[in-house]
Structure formats: structure tokens, C-alpha cells
Coordinates of C-alpha atoms and ligand atoms in Angstrom, one line a residue:
M1 CA 146.3 265.5 129.0
T2 CA 146.0 261.6 129.6
A3 CA 148.9 259.4 128.5
Y4 CA 148.6 255.9 127.5
R5 CA 151.6 253.1 128.6
L6 CA 151.3 250.7 125.8
A7 CA 153.7 247.6 125.9
L8 CA 153.8 246.1 121.9
I9 CA 155.1 242.8 121.3
P10 CA 154.3 242.7 117.1
G11 CA 155.3 238.8 117.0
D12 CA 155.9 236.7 114.3
G13 CA 154.1 237.4 110.6
I14 CA 151.7 239.1 110.1
G15 CA 151.2 240.2 113.7
V16 CA 154.2 242.8 112.7
D17 CA 152.0 244.3 110.2
V18 CA 148.4 244.1 111.9
T19 CA 150.0 245.8 114.8
H20 CA 151.6 248.6 112.5
A21 CA 148.4 249.0 111.1
A22 CA 146.2 248.9 114.7
M23 CA 148.9 251.6 116.0
Q24 CA 148.3 253.6 113.5
V25 CA 144.2 253.6 114.1
L26 CA 144.4 254.2 117.9
H27 CA 147.1 257.2 117.1
A28 CA 143.8 258.4 115.5
A29 CA 141.0 257.5 117.6
A30 CA 142.9 259.1 120.2
K31 CA 142.9 262.1 118.5
D32 CA 143.4 265.4 120.7
R33 CA 141.7 263.0 123.3
F34 CA 144.6 261.2 125.0
T35 CA 147.6 260.0 123.8
L36 CA 149.3 256.5 123.2
E37 CA 152.8 256.2 124.4
T38 CA 154.5 252.7 122.4
T39 CA 157.6 250.8 123.2
S40 CA 157.7 247.8 120.9
F41 CA 159.5 244.6 121.7
P42 CA 161.2 241.8 119.6
W43 CA 160.1 239.0 121.6
S44 CA 159.3 236.4 118.8
C45 CA 160.3 233.1 117.2
A46 CA 163.6 235.2 115.1
Y47 CA 163.9 236.4 118.9
Y48 CA 164.3 233.0 120.1
L49 CA 167.2 231.7 117.2
E50 CA 168.8 234.2 118.2
H51 CA 168.5 234.7 122.0
G52 CA 167.4 230.9 122.7
V53 CA 164.2 232.1 124.7
M54 CA 161.1 234.0 123.8
M55 CA 162.0 237.0 125.8
P56 CA 164.5 237.7 128.5
A57 CA 164.3 237.0 132.3
D58 CA 162.8 240.3 133.0
G59 CA 160.3 240.5 130.5
I60 CA 157.9 239.8 132.9
E61 CA 159.2 242.3 134.8
T62 CA 159.7 244.7 132.3
L63 CA 156.0 244.7 131.4
R64 CA 154.5 244.9 134.5
N65 CA 155.3 248.7 134.0
F66 CA 153.1 249.1 131.6
D67 CA 149.1 250.2 131.4
A68 CA 148.5 247.6 129.0
I69 CA 149.2 245.5 126.3
F70 CA 148.7 244.6 122.8
L71 CA 150.0 241.3 120.5
G72 CA 150.4 240.9 117.1
A73 CA 150.6 237.0 117.2
V74 CA 153.1 234.8 118.0
G75 CA 154.5 231.5 116.2
W76 CA 156.6 230.3 112.8
P77 CA 156.8 226.5 113.0
E78 CA 158.9 226.1 110.4
T79 CA 162.2 227.3 112.9
V80 CA 160.6 227.1 116.5
P81 CA 158.0 224.8 117.2
D82 CA 154.7 226.1 118.6
S83 CA 155.3 224.7 122.3
V84 CA 158.1 226.4 122.6
S85 CA 156.8 229.5 121.2
L86 CA 153.8 229.6 123.1
H87 CA 154.9 228.3 126.6
G88 CA 157.9 230.7 125.7
L89 CA 155.5 234.0 125.5
L90 CA 151.7 234.0 125.2
L91 CA 150.7 231.4 127.9
P92 CA 153.6 233.0 130.9
I93 CA 152.3 236.5 130.2
R94 CA 148.9 235.2 130.7
K95 CA 149.4 233.8 133.9
A96 CA 151.8 236.1 135.9
F97 CA 149.5 238.9 135.3
N98 CA 146.3 236.7 136.0
Q99 CA 144.8 238.0 132.8
Y100 CA 142.1 234.7 133.5
A101 CA 139.4 236.2 131.6
N102 CA 139.7 235.5 127.9
I103 CA 136.9 237.5 126.1
R104 CA 136.0 237.0 122.5
P105 CA 133.3 238.7 121.1
H106 CA 131.4 236.9 117.6
R107 CA 129.3 239.1 115.0
L108 CA 128.4 240.2 112.1
L109 CA 130.3 243.5 110.9
A110 CA 127.9 245.5 108.3
G111 CA 128.7 244.3 105.4
V112 CA 130.1 241.2 106.1
E113 CA 129.0 237.4 104.8
G114 CA 129.2 234.8 107.2
P115 CA 128.7 231.1 105.9
L116 CA 125.8 230.9 108.0
K117 CA 122.2 232.1 106.8
A118 CA 121.7 233.0 110.6
T119 CA 122.8 236.8 110.6
G120 CA 121.2 238.3 113.9
F121 CA 123.8 236.3 116.2
D122 CA 125.8 238.5 119.1
I123 CA 127.4 236.4 121.1
L124 CA 130.3 236.7 124.2
C125 CA 132.3 234.1 124.7
I126 CA 134.7 234.1 127.9
R127 CA 137.1 231.5 128.1
E128 CA 139.1 230.6 131.3
N129 CA 142.9 231.7 130.5
T130 CA 145.4 231.0 132.8
E131 CA 144.8 227.1 134.4
G132 CA 142.7 223.7 133.0
E133 CA 143.7 221.7 129.9
Y134 CA 146.8 224.5 129.5
S135 CA 148.1 224.5 133.0
G136 CA 151.7 222.5 132.0
A137 CA 151.2 220.0 134.0
G138 CA 152.5 217.0 132.6
G139 CA 155.3 215.1 131.5
R140 CA 157.3 212.3 128.9
V141 CA 159.0 209.4 130.4
H142 CA 160.5 206.6 128.3
Q143 CA 161.0 209.4 125.4
G144 CA 161.5 207.5 122.4
R145 CA 161.5 204.4 123.4
G146 CA 158.4 201.5 122.3
N147 CA 156.8 201.9 126.3
E148 CA 157.1 206.4 125.8
V149 CA 154.0 207.3 127.9
A150 CA 152.7 211.2 127.8
V151 CA 151.0 212.4 130.7
E152 CA 149.1 215.8 130.5
T153 CA 147.0 216.8 133.2
A154 CA 144.3 219.7 133.3
I155 CA 144.1 221.6 136.8
F156 CA 140.8 223.2 137.7
T157 CA 140.5 225.3 141.1
R158 CA 137.8 226.4 143.1
E159 CA 139.6 230.0 142.6
G160 CA 140.0 229.6 139.1
V161 CA 136.5 228.2 138.3
E162 CA 134.5 230.3 140.0
R163 CA 136.1 233.6 139.3
I164 CA 136.1 232.8 135.3
L165 CA 132.1 231.8 136.1
R166 CA 131.7 235.1 138.1
F167 CA 133.3 237.2 135.3
G168 CA 130.8 235.3 132.3
F169 CA 127.7 235.8 135.1
E170 CA 128.6 240.0 135.3
Q171 CA 129.2 240.1 131.5
A172 CA 125.9 238.5 131.1
R173 CA 123.9 240.8 133.8
A174 CA 125.6 244.0 131.8
R175 CA 124.2 242.5 128.3
R176 CA 121.0 240.2 127.6
R177 CA 121.2 238.0 131.5
H178 CA 121.5 235.1 129.6
L179 CA 124.9 232.4 130.1
T180 CA 125.5 229.3 129.3
S181 CA 128.0 227.0 130.7
V182 CA 130.1 225.0 128.1
T183 CA 131.3 221.5 129.7
K184 CA 131.4 217.9 129.1
S185 CA 130.3 216.9 132.2
N186 CA 129.5 213.5 131.5
A187 CA 132.2 212.3 129.9
Q188 CA 134.8 214.2 132.3
K189 CA 133.2 213.1 135.9
F190 CA 136.2 215.0 137.4
S191 CA 136.8 218.3 136.9
M192 CA 133.8 218.9 134.7
V193 CA 131.2 217.9 136.8
F194 CA 133.0 220.0 139.6
W195 CA 133.0 223.2 137.2
D196 CA 129.5 222.3 136.8
E197 CA 129.0 222.4 140.3
V198 CA 130.0 226.0 140.9
T199 CA 128.4 227.1 138.1
R200 CA 125.3 225.9 139.9
E201 CA 126.2 227.9 143.6
L202 CA 127.0 231.1 142.2
A203 CA 123.8 231.3 139.9
A204 CA 121.9 231.7 143.1
D205 CA 123.5 235.2 143.0
Y206 CA 122.2 236.2 140.0
P207 CA 118.9 235.2 140.1
D208 CA 118.7 238.1 137.0
V209 CA 120.6 235.4 134.8
T210 CA 119.4 232.3 132.9
V211 CA 121.6 229.9 133.0
S212 CA 122.1 227.1 130.7
H213 CA 124.3 224.3 130.6
M214 CA 125.5 222.8 127.6
H215 CA 128.3 220.1 126.3
I216 CA 131.1 221.1 124.0
D217 CA 130.0 219.1 121.4
A218 CA 126.8 220.3 121.5
M219 CA 127.6 223.8 121.8
A220 CA 129.6 222.9 118.4
A221 CA 126.4 222.6 116.3
K222 CA 124.5 225.4 118.0
M223 CA 127.1 227.7 117.1
V224 CA 126.2 226.5 113.1
M225 CA 122.7 225.7 114.1
A226 CA 120.9 228.7 116.0
P227 CA 123.9 231.2 117.2
Q228 CA 120.9 233.8 117.6
D229 CA 120.1 232.3 120.5
L230 CA 123.3 232.7 122.1
D231 CA 124.8 235.3 124.2
V232 CA 127.7 235.1 126.7
I233 CA 129.5 231.9 126.5
V234 CA 131.9 230.5 129.1
A235 CA 134.2 228.0 128.6
S236 CA 137.4 226.3 130.1
N237 CA 140.6 227.1 128.4
L238 CA 140.8 224.3 125.6
F239 CA 137.0 224.9 124.6
G240 CA 136.8 228.3 124.9
D241 CA 139.7 227.8 122.1
I242 CA 137.8 225.7 119.7
L243 CA 134.8 227.2 120.2
T244 CA 136.3 230.9 119.7
D245 CA 138.0 229.6 116.2
L246 CA 134.6 228.4 115.2
G247 CA 133.2 231.5 116.2
A248 CA 135.4 233.3 114.1
A249 CA 134.4 231.1 111.4
I250 CA 130.7 232.0 111.8
Q251 CA 132.0 235.7 111.4
G252 CA 133.3 235.7 108.4
G253 CA 136.8 234.4 109.1
L254 CA 139.6 235.3 111.9
G255 CA 140.5 238.3 110.2
F256 CA 137.7 239.8 112.3
A257 CA 138.1 238.2 115.6
A258 CA 139.3 240.1 118.5
S259 CA 140.1 239.2 121.8
A260 CA 141.3 240.4 125.4
N261 CA 142.9 238.8 128.1
I262 CA 141.5 240.5 130.9
N263 CA 143.1 241.3 134.0
P264 CA 139.8 241.9 136.0
E265 CA 141.2 243.2 139.3
R266 CA 143.6 245.6 137.3
D267 CA 146.4 244.9 139.7
A268 CA 148.7 243.8 136.3
P269 CA 148.7 245.1 132.7
S270 CA 146.0 243.2 130.5
M271 CA 146.7 241.7 127.3
F272 CA 144.9 242.6 124.0
E273 CA 146.0 240.2 120.5
P274 CA 143.8 239.1 117.1
V275 CA 142.6 235.5 117.6
H276 CA 144.3 234.8 114.7
G277 CA 148.0 233.7 114.4
S278 CA 151.0 234.8 112.4
A279 CA 150.1 232.9 108.6
P280 CA 153.0 232.0 107.6
D281 CA 151.3 231.4 104.1
I282 CA 150.3 234.8 103.1
A283 CA 153.2 237.0 105.2
G284 CA 154.6 239.9 104.1
R285 CA 152.2 240.4 101.7
N286 CA 150.6 243.2 102.1
I287 CA 147.3 241.2 102.4
A288 CA 146.5 240.2 106.1
N289 CA 143.0 241.5 107.1
P290 CA 143.9 243.7 110.0
I291 CA 140.2 244.7 111.5
A292 CA 140.6 241.4 114.3
A293 CA 143.9 243.4 115.8
F294 CA 141.9 247.2 115.2
W295 CA 138.8 245.4 116.9
S296 CA 141.4 244.4 119.7
G297 CA 142.8 247.7 120.2
A298 CA 139.0 249.0 120.6
Q299 CA 138.6 246.3 123.4
M300 CA 141.9 247.8 124.6
L301 CA 140.6 251.2 124.5
E302 CA 137.8 250.6 126.4
H303 CA 139.6 248.7 129.1
L304 CA 141.8 251.8 129.8
G305 CA 138.8 254.0 130.3
E306 CA 138.2 255.3 126.6
A307 CA 135.2 254.2 126.4
E308 CA 134.1 257.0 123.5
A309 CA 137.4 256.3 121.4
A310 CA 136.9 252.8 121.1
H311 CA 133.3 253.2 120.5
A312 CA 134.4 255.6 118.0
V313 CA 136.8 252.6 116.3
L314 CA 134.3 250.3 115.9
T315 CA 131.8 252.8 114.2
A316 CA 134.7 253.4 111.8
I317 CA 135.6 249.9 111.4
E318 CA 131.5 249.3 110.3
T319 CA 132.3 252.2 108.1
A320 CA 135.0 250.4 106.0
T321 CA 132.9 247.4 106.2
A322 CA 129.4 248.8 105.5
R323 CA 131.5 250.1 101.8
G324 CA 132.6 246.9 101.1
I325 CA 136.4 247.7 102.5
G326 CA 137.9 244.5 104.1
I327 CA 134.9 242.1 103.8
R328 CA 136.2 238.4 101.8
P329 CA 140.3 237.6 101.6
G330 CA 142.7 239.0 98.8
L331 CA 139.6 242.2 98.3
N332 CA 141.8 245.2 99.8
T333 CA 145.6 245.3 100.7
T334 CA 146.0 245.7 104.6
D335 CA 147.0 249.4 104.0
E336 CA 143.6 250.1 102.0
I337 CA 141.8 248.7 105.3
T338 CA 143.7 251.1 107.2
G339 CA 143.6 253.9 105.2
A340 CA 139.4 253.4 104.8
V341 CA 139.4 253.5 108.6
I342 CA 141.2 256.0 109.6
A343 CA 139.3 258.1 107.2
A344 CA 136.3 256.6 108.6
L345 CA 137.8 258.2 111.8
E346 CA 139.1 261.1 110.7
A347 CA 135.9 261.8 108.7
Ligands
LIG401 P1 146.4 231.4 111.4 O1 145.5 231.8 112.8 O2 148.1 232.0 111.6 O3 146.2 231.1 110.1 C1 145.3 230.4 110.1 C2 144.3 230.9 108.3 O4 143.7 232.0 108.7 C3 145.7 231.2 107.3 O5 145.5 230.3 106.1 C4 146.3 232.4 107.2 O6 146.6 232.3 106.0 C5 144.4 233.0 107.9 N1 144.5 233.8 108.2 C6 144.5 234.1 110.0 N2 144.8 235.4 109.9 C7 144.6 236.3 108.8 C8 144.2 237.8 108.5 N3 143.9 238.3 109.7 N4 143.8 237.7 107.1 C9 143.5 237.1 106.5 N5 144.1 235.7 106.9 C10 143.7 235.3 108.1 O7 146.7 230.2 112.3 P2 147.8 229.0 112.2 O8 148.3 228.8 110.5 O9 147.5 227.7 112.8 O10 149.2 229.4 112.6 C11 150.2 230.1 112.4 C12 151.1 230.3 113.3 O11 150.9 231.1 114.6 C13 151.3 229.0 114.8 O12 152.8 229.1 114.9 C14 150.6 229.1 115.8 O13 151.2 228.5 116.9 C15 150.6 230.9 115.5 N6 149.2 231.1 116.7 C16 149.4 232.2 116.9 C17 148.3 232.5 117.6 C18 148.5 233.9 119.3 O14 149.5 234.2 118.6 N7 147.6 234.2 119.8 C19 147.1 231.8 118.0 C20 147.0 231.4 116.8 C21 148.1 230.9 116.1

């Protein structure tokens, strides 16, 4: 029987709860098909307070040996600035392992009511995950003085832009063959015009895919007014980050928004994590919705080649939500939702 080696980084707050819940569901999905051998790492803001770093110096090399990484959520702004926790763990992992494609699906699960009249949307957002506005290039001078200056440069490389767009085209080809490239090339006349040019160049290789170009502001409106017209969206790191919180909102909330950080070349592990953060306001209360983590787990099984088990997890989630379990905040505990999904898997 195949055994997959998983690195778990539960992180902070509800990240710990939803990781625990997701592993129960994934073990149930594995049944007698395969096994999941998990190793948990305590890297988090609590770890930072003790050790002065978010993960040890050899953290990346340690993770490299695993088949996949599952992360709960990282961040505890009361004790560690978000800029430190994000740049000390999540971003280095995404960059070191070339997890350049961040895949975030947005659709309404059975039984879940979103805030929109539109219900029949199924959007796949592909966010560039390693460069762009989150490259970390910049600096501050004259700190604390009246003439203080802060500079942050977005970096767009041809390699980075080409590979994310190509990934988006491939996803569109496997779905409804419509790709929307999101930029702001009217205002950002270097990087975003470059992005548009590369999109047009690559489109020649995908004549079967219809390509649309939209500005980020127009796309924000479109996702609210006519989300059913969208198929695959490709966007830069910052734009994708923001649009996918909007995507989470229209699918009923952050508790339903899954994400996969993929290394398409598979020369390093990919990482799977719910879109939401550590939710300090509800941490430790057993009320976090674990469905986003379950769905991210299904994406992980799919990536590992266990499509049948991935499908079983998604079906079990929707069996539970169709019965009204976990469809609104506060309706069920984390444990109840987990139990319902496991029961559906084992039925
Ligand atoms: P958040 O996603 O943690 O919470 C936003 C709101 O959504 C809160 O009211 C929270 O209670 C609610 N919420 C989120 N997930 C939920 C779930 N599964 N079930 C029910 N309610 C849920 O965002 P935030 O408050 O902006 O950030 C808190 C911390 O998390 C910060 O430190 C931030 O940097 C970090 N963060 C981490 C990640 C990550 O690890 N990938 C992502 C986003 C934010």
C-alpha cells in the first residue's frame, strides 16, 4: 500500500483546530487505499517567541523530504507582527519550493447560501505565488524621522509571468476553456502592460481557450454582479490575494475557501492550506469551520494522485452541507462538522 509522508504545520489559533480535524477526515478517506504518515512541526508565533525565528534554519531542508505539506494558519498579531510571521514561514516555503501556482476554487457547496443572488458560479482563481508585489524587494530609510521613505518594488520576471499564465491556460483547457487575465495595465504601465503582452503571446499556443483581459477593479465588480460568467482567473500575487477573499465571501465565507500552493514541476513538495488565517477572535472555542481545510486536503489528495479519495472527501463535505451541517457560522461545532463528514465518508 502506498504511504505518503506529510509534513503538518498547524500554526496558530484555529489553524491548530482545523489541521487536527482535516487529518481525521483524510485518514478516514485513505481507508485501506493508502496511508498518510504525518510529522507535525510546531512552527508558529509561539515558536517565534521562544526561539526568535518562525522556523529553524534547516526548516526548508527538513520539509523538502516530504510528499506534501499541510498548513493550518499562521499569525498572532498581538504578540508577533504579521510581517514577521508571514515572511518568516509561509512566504519562504512558497518561494523555496517554487510553489508558484496558488489554486483557489470558488463555488457554492450544496446547501450553503452565499450573499449573492447568483448561485451557479464555479470560478478557479490562479494566483501567482512567488514574486510580484510580495517579492520583498524594498527598504526604508530615515526611519522615524520626518523625511522617512519606504520603497517596495513589485518584481515581475518573464519566467514567473509566463509559467503562471501557462498554468492558467492549462487549467482553462481542462475546464470551460475561458481564461480571464486580471491586471491594472491602465495605471501600472510597466509590469502590468508586460503581463498583458505575455498573455497575448501565450494565447497563440492555446487557440481553443477564449481569453479576456480585465482590470482588477472591474473584476471585483464582476465577481459580485456576474460571477457565473467567469471560469479561470489568473492574477498577480497581490491581486489574487485580494480577489480570493472576495471569492471566499461570495461562496459563503472564509470557512469554505480552500487553497493549494502547487509546484507544477513536482521537484519539491506542494503545500495545502485553507485561505483563512488564525482567527484569534474565535480561537480555542471549537467553532471554526473546518470545511476549507477539508477541501484543501482534498486538493492535496488529488495532487498526490489519489483522485478517488479526493472526490470522496468533496462528496462527503457536500453530503454534510446539503443536510445543513456547517453552513452558517456558529451553527455547529468544529467537532460536529468533522464527525458529519467522516460519517458521510464511512457510509
Ligand atoms: P482570519 O481569516 O483569521 O479571520 C477573519 C474573520 O473570519 C474572523 O472574524 C474569523 O473569525 C473569521 N474566520 C476565519 N476563518 C474562519 C473559519 N474557518 N471558521 C469561522 N470563521 C472564520 O483573518 P485575519 O483576522 O485578518 O487574520 C488573523 C491572523 O491570521 C493574522 O495574523 C493574519 O496575518 C493571519 N493570516 C494567516 C493566513 C495564513 O496562514 N495563510 C491567511 C490570512 C491571515
